[in-house]
Short mmCIF file of C-alpha atoms in Angstrom, two decimals:
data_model
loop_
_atom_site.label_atom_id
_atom_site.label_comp_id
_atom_site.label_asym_id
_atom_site.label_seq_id
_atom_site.Cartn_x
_atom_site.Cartn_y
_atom_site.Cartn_z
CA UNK A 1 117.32 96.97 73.13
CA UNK A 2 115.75 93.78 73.37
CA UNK A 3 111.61 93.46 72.11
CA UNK A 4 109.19 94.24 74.92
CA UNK A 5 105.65 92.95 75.29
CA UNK A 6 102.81 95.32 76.82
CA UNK A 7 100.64 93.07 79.61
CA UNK A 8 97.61 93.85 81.78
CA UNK A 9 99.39 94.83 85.44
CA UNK A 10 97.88 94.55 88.75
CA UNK A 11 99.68 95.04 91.85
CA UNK A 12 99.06 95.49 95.92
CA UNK A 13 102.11 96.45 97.91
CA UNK A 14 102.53 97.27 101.71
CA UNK A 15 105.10 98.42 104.00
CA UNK A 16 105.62 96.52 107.24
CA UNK A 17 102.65 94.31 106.58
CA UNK A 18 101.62 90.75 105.80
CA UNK A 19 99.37 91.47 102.64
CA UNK A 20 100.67 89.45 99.60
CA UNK A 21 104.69 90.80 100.19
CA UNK A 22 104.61 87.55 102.29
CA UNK A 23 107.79 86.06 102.13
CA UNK A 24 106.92 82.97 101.32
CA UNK A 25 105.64 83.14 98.07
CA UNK A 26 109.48 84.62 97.39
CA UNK A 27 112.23 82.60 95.86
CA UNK A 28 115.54 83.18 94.77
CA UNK A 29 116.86 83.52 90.83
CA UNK A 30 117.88 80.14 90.36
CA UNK A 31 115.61 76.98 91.64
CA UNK A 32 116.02 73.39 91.44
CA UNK A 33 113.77 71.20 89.05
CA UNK A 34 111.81 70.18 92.26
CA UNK A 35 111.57 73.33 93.61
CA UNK A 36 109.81 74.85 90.86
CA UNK A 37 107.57 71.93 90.26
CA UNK A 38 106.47 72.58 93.36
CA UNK A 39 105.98 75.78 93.17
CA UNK A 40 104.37 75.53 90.18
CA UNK A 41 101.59 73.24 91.62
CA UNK A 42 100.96 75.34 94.67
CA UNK A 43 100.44 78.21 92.35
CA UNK A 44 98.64 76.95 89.34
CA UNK A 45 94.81 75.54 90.56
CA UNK A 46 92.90 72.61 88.78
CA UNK A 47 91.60 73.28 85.38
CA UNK A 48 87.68 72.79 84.67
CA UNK A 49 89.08 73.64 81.42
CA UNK A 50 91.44 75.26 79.07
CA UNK A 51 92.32 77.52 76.60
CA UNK A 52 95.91 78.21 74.61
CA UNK A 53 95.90 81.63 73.08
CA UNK A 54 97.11 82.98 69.89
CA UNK A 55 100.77 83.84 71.16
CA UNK A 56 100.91 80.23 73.27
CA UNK A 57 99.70 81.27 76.60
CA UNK A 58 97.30 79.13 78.80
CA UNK A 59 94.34 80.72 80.36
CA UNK A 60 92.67 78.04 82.97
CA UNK A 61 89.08 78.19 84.18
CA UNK A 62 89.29 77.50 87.85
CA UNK A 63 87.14 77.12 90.60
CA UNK A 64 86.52 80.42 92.07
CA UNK A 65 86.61 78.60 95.62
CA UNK A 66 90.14 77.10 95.06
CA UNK A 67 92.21 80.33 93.44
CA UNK A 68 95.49 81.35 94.57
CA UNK A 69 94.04 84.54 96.62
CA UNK A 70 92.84 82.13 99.18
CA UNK A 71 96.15 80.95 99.84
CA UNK A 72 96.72 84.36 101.79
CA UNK A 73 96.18 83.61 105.49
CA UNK A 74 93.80 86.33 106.10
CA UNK A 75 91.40 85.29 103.46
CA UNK A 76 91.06 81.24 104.80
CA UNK A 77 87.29 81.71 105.68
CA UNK A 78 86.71 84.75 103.19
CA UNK A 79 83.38 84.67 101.74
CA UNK A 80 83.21 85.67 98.19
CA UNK A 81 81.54 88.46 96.85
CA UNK A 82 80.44 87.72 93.33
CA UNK A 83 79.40 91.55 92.72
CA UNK A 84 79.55 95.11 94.18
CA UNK A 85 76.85 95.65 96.39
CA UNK A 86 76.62 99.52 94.98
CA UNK A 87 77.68 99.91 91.72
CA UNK A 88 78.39 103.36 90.92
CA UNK A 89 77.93 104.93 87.10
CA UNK A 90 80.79 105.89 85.15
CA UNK A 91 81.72 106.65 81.31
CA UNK A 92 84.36 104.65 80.10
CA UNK A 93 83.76 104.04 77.10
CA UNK A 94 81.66 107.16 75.88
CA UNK A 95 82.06 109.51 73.11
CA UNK A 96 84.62 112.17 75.06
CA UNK A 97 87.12 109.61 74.64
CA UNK A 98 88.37 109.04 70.95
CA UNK A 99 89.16 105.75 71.58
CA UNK A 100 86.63 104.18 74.63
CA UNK A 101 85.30 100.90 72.44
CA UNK A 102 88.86 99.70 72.21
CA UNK A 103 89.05 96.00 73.92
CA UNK A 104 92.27 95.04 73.58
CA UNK A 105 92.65 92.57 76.28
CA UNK A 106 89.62 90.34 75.70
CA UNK A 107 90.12 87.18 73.86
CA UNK A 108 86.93 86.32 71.16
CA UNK A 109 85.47 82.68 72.04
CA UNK A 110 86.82 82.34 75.79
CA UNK A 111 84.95 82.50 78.65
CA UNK A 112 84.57 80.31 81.18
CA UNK A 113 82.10 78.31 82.87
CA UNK A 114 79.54 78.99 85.67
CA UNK A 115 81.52 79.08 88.43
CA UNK A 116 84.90 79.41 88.10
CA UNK A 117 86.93 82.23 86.85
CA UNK A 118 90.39 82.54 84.36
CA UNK A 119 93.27 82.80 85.04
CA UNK A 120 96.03 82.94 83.28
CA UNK A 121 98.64 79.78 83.68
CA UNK A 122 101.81 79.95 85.70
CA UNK A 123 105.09 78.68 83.78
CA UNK A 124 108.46 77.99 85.09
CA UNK A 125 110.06 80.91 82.67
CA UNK A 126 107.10 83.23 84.36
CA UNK A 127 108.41 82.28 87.63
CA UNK A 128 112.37 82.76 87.01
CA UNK A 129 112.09 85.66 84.89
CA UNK A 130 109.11 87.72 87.39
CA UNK A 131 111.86 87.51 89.90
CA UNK A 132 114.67 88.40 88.46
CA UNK A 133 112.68 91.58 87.46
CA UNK A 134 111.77 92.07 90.86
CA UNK A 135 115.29 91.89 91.69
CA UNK A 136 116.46 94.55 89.72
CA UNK A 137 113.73 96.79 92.05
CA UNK A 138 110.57 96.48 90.71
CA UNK A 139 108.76 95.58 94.03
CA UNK A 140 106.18 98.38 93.67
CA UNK A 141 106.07 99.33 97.54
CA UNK A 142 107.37 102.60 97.90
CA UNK A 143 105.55 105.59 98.62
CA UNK A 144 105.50 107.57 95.33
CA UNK A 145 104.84 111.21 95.55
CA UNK A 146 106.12 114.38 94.75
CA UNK A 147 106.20 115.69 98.16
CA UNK A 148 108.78 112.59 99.19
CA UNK A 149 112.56 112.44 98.56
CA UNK A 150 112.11 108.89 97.84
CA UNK A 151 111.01 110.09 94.18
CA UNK A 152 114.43 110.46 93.38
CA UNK A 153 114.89 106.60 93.85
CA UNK A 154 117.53 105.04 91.89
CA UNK A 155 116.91 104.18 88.52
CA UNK A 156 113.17 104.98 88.22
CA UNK A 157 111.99 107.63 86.59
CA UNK A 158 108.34 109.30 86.77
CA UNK A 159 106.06 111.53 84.60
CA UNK A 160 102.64 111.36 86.83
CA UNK A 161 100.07 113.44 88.11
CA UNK A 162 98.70 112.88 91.50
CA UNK A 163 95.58 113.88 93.57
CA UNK A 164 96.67 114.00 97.13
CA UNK A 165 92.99 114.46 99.16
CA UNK A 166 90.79 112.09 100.81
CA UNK A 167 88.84 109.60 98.53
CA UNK A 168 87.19 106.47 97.90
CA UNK A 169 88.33 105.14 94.19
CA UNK A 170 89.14 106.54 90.91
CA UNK A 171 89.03 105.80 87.12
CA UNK A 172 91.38 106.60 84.02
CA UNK A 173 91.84 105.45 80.45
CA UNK A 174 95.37 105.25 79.45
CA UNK A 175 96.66 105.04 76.22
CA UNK A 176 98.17 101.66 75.22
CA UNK A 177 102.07 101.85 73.89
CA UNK A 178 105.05 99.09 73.39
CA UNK A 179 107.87 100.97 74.17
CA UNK A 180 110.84 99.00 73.92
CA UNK A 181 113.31 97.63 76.98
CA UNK A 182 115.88 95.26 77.61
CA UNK A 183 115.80 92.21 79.91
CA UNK A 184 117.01 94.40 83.08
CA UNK A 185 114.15 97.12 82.56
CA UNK A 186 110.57 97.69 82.48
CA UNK A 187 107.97 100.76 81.25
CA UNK A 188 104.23 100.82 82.65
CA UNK A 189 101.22 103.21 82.63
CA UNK A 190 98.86 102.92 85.73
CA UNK A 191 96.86 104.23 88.46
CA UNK A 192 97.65 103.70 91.86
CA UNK A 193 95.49 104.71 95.21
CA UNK A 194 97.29 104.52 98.45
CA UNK A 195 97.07 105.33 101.73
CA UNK A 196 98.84 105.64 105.48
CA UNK A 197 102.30 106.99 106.44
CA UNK A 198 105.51 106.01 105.32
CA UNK A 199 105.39 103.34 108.29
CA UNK A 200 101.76 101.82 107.36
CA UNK A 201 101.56 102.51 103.81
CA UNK A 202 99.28 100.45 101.59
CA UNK A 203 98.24 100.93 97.93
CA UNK A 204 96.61 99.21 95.06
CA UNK A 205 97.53 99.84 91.22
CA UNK A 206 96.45 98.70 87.85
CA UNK A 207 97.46 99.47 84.39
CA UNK A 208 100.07 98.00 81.96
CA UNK A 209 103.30 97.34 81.78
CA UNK A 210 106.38 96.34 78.90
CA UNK A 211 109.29 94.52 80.24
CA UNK A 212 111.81 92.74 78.47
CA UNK A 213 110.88 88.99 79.22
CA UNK A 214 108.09 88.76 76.53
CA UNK A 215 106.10 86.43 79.06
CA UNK A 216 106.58 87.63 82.90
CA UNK A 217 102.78 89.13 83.03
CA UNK A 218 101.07 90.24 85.93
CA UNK A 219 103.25 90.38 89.18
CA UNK A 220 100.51 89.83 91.26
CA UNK A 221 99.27 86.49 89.87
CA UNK A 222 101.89 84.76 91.83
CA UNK A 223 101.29 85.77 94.84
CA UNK A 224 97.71 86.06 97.07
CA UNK A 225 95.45 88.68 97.83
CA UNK A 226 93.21 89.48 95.08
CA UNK A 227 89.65 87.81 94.55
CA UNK A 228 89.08 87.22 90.77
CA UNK A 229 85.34 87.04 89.74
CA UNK A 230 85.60 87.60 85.80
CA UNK A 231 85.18 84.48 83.72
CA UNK A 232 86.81 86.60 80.82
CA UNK A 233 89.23 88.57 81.60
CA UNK A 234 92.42 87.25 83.06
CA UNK A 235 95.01 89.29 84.66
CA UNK A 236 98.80 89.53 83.20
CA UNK A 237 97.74 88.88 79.54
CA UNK A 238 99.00 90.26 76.59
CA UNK A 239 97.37 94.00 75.00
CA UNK A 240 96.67 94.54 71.44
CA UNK A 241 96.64 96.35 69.38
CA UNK A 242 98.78 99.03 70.88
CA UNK A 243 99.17 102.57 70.03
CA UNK A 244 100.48 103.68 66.80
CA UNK A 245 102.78 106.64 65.92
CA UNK A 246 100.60 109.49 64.54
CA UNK A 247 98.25 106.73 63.79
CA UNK A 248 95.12 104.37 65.71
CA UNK A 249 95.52 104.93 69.98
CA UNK A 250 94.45 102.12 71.69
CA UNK A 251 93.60 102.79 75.45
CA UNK A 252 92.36 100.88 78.84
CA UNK A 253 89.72 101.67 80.99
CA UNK A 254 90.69 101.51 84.68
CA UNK A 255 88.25 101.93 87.32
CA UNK A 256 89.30 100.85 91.01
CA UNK A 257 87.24 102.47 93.67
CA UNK A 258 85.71 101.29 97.56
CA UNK A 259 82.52 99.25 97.69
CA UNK A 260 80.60 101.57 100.64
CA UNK A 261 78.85 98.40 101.73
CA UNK A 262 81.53 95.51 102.42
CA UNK A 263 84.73 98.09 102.50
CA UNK A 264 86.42 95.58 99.46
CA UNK A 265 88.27 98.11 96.61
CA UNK A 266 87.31 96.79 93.09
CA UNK A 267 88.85 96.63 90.00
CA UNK A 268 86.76 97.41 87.06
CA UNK A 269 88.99 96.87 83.23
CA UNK A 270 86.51 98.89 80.74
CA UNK A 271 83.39 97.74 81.71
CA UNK A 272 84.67 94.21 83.13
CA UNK A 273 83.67 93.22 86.91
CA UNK A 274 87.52 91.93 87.55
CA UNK A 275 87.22 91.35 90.70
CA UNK A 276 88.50 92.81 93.92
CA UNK A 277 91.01 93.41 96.97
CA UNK A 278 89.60 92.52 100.11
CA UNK A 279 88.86 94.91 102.70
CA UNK A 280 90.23 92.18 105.47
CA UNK A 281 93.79 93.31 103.72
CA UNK A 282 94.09 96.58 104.84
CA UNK A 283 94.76 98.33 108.46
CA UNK A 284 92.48 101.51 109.60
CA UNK A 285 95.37 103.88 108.98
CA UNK A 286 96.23 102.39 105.31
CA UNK A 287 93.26 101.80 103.01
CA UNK A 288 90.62 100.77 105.37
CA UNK A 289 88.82 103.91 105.39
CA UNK A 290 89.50 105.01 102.24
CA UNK A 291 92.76 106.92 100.55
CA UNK A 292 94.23 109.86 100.44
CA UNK A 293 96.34 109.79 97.48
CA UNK A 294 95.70 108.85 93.58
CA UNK A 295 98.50 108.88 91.34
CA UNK A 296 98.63 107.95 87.69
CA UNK A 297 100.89 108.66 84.31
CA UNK A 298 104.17 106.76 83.43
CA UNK A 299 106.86 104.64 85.01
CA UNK A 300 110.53 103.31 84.09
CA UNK A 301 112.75 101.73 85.53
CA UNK A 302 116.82 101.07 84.47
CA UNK A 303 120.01 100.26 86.58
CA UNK A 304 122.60 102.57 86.95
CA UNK A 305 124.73 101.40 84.15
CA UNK A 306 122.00 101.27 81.42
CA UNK A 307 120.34 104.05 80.05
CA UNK A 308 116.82 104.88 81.07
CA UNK A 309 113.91 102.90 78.46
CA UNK A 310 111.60 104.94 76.27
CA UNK A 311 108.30 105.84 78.41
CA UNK A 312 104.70 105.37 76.60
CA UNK A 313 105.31 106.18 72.98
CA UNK A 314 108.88 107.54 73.62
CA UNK A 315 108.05 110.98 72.84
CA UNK A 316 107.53 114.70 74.59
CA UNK A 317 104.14 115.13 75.50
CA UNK A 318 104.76 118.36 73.34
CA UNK A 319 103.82 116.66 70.24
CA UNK A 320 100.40 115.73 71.63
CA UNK A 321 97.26 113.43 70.60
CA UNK A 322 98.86 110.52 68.27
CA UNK A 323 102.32 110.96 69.23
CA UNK A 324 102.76 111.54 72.82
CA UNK A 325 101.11 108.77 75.36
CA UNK A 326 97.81 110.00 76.89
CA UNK A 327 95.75 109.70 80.23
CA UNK A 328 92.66 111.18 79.98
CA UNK A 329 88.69 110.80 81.91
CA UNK A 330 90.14 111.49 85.22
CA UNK A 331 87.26 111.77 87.70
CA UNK A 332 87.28 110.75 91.46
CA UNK A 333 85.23 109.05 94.41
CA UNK A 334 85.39 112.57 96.63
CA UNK A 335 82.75 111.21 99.42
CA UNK A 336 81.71 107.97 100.87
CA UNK A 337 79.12 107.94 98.28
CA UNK A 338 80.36 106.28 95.17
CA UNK A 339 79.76 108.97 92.82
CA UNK A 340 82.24 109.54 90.45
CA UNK A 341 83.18 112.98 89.54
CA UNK A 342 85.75 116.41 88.69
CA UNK A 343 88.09 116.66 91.28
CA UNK A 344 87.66 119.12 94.48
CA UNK A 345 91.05 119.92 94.43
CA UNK A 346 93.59 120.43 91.79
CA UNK A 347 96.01 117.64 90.42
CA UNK A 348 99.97 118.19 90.79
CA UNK A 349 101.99 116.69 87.83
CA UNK A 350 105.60 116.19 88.14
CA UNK A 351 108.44 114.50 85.70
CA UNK A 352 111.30 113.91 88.10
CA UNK A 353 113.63 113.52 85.61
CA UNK A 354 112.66 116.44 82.77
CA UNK A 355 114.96 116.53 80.77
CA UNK A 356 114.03 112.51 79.21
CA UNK A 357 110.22 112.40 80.41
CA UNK A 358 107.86 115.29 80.57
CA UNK A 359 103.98 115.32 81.60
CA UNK A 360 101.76 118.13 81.12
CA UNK A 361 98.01 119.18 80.43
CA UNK A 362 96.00 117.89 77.82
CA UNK A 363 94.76 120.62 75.54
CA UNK A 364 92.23 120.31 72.79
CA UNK A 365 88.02 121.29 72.14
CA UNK A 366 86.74 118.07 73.53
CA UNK A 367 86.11 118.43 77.29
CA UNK A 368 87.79 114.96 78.22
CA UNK A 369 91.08 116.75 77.33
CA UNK A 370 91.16 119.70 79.91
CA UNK A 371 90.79 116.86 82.23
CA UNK A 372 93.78 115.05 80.95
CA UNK A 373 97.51 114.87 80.55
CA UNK A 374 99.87 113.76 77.81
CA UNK A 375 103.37 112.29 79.16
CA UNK A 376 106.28 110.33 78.60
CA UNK A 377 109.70 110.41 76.50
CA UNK A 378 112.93 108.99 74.92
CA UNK A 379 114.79 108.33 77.78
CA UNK A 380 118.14 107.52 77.79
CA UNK A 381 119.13 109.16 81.25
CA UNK A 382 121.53 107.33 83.60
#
């Protein structure tokens, strides 16, 4: 098994719609020079200015007029919205959860300047090697539940809970872990609300994700479709510390939930204005009124002649806080009213593959954890 890097993950997927699945931002494993110069340049804005991290990545401030997400046709006269025009309260990073004032995505000494926003830099490995991991299935557009055949998908492997009622957004924290892969595989944590039938289904996600290429980052940042407002926090960048064995737990704070003024859904990392997907984006019957399913807990993914990857700290969730990956602070957007709070209905887990992954509740005194779930495991499965 090959080393595996843990990155900040965004991603919007469709079914039989032009959102950012357009097909031409796709491109096939092996490019000419020119090609991916090209590429490169449509991708990758003009810098104000600068910065080179600690492991060698770039992080441009750009223009917040000029980023890629206005390269998506439906957003050519989009105006920006530089904040939500309700802003609901939440706890993230409160005393129920043991680890809440972790930050390990923000980078000490960078932000940019008024009016633009980071991003982080497009290279031609992140270009070769985001595709070929695509290729192997990672596409993120199929309609995960537990009530669908198509969780029994080839090669992935789930240990989620869902909540599968009407609602407007949703928030998580999810422990951080580096579980190790090899170049053909990946392992993620996130929360994903989606909407529609099998025919029009949309959904948004966020979370993190380890994948064997060390530097493919955030699938989304090469193609269009989400607005960026932050000036310091970029998307597909690198999480530390992670999670330690029976040791520290690192988590993110996810928040994504339905601005009840201008219909956008934003993205909120701790308690980071990220920015947000455009209501323009999304049909009546997908997430234009809202959603009607919230999923969130662990992902893998393997071919058929490899054996499954370890999912979050590669342990039962048996062996519980400190040794078995976490989600806890579930609360939902039940009404049009941005209020975030318990659940009306219960949440379903489900580990389609038991006998290497396993989810269930979180137990302990704290309150948070009755609210929670611990999953994951060694894999190995074929």
């Amino acid at each position: 098994m090959s080393s595996s890097a843990t990155f900040l993950l965004l991603t919007f997927s469709a079914v039989a719609l032009i959102v950012v699945a357009k097909s031409d931002r796709t491109m096939p494993v092996e490019m000419e020079e020119n090609e991916l110069v090209s590429l490169l340049n449509s991708i990758n804005k003009p810098a104000v200015t600068s910065f080179q991290t600690e492991h060698g990545d770039i992080l441009d401030c750009i223009d917040i007029n000029k980023q890629l997400a206005f390269d998506h046709p439906l957003l050519k006269n989009h105006t920006i919205q530089l904040r939500p025009r309700n802003i609901p309260k939440w706890t993230i990073n409160n005393s129920s959860s043991k680890n809440g004032g972790s930050m390990p995505f923000r980078q000490d000494g960078i932000s940019c300047p008024f009016g633009t926003v980071i991003v982080k830099r497009t290279t031609h490995e992140d270009l070769i090697l985001s595709q070929r991991l695509k290729s192997t299935g990672s596409k993120y557009s199929t309609y995960v539940t537990s009530k669908d055949k198509n969780i029994y998908l080839t090669g992935f492997h789930f240990a989620m809970a869902e909540y599968g009622h009407k609602n407007y957004g949703a928030k998580v924290n999810l422990s951080i872990w580096e579980p190790k892969v090899s170049p053909t595989q990946f392992s993620s944590a996130s929360m994903l609300i989606a909407g529609g039938s099998k025919e029009q289904f949309q959904s948004i996600r966020a979370g993190w994700i380890a994948d064997g290429f060390i530097k493919t980052g955030c699938y989304n940042t090469l193609c269009p479709g989400f607005v960026q407002v932050s000036k310091r926090v970029p998307l597909g960048i690198l999480l530390e510390p992670v999670s330690i064995y029976d040791g520290h737990q690192s988590e993110v704070g996810i928040v994504i939930y339905k601005d009840v003024i201008t219909g956008n859904w934003w993205l909120f990392v701790h308690d980071e204005m990220v920015g947000y997907w455009p209501n323009s984006l999304f049909t009546k019957s997908g997430l234009g009124h809202g959603a009607g399913l919230v999923s969130y807990g662990g992902e893998v993914y393997s071919p058929v002649n490899e054996k499954s990857p370890g999912m979050g700290s590669g342990h039962f969730p048996a062996e519980g806080y400190t040794k078995a990956a976490y989600v806890n602070g579930f609360e939902v957007v039940c009404n049009y009213d941005s209020i975030f709070s318990e659940p009306s209905f219960p949440v379903m887990m489900f580990a389609n593959t038991p006998k290497c992954y396993r989810v269930m509740p979180g137990r302990g005194q704290l309150r948070v954890w009755f609210d929670s779930l611990f999953y994951g495991g060694p894999g190995g499965c074929v």
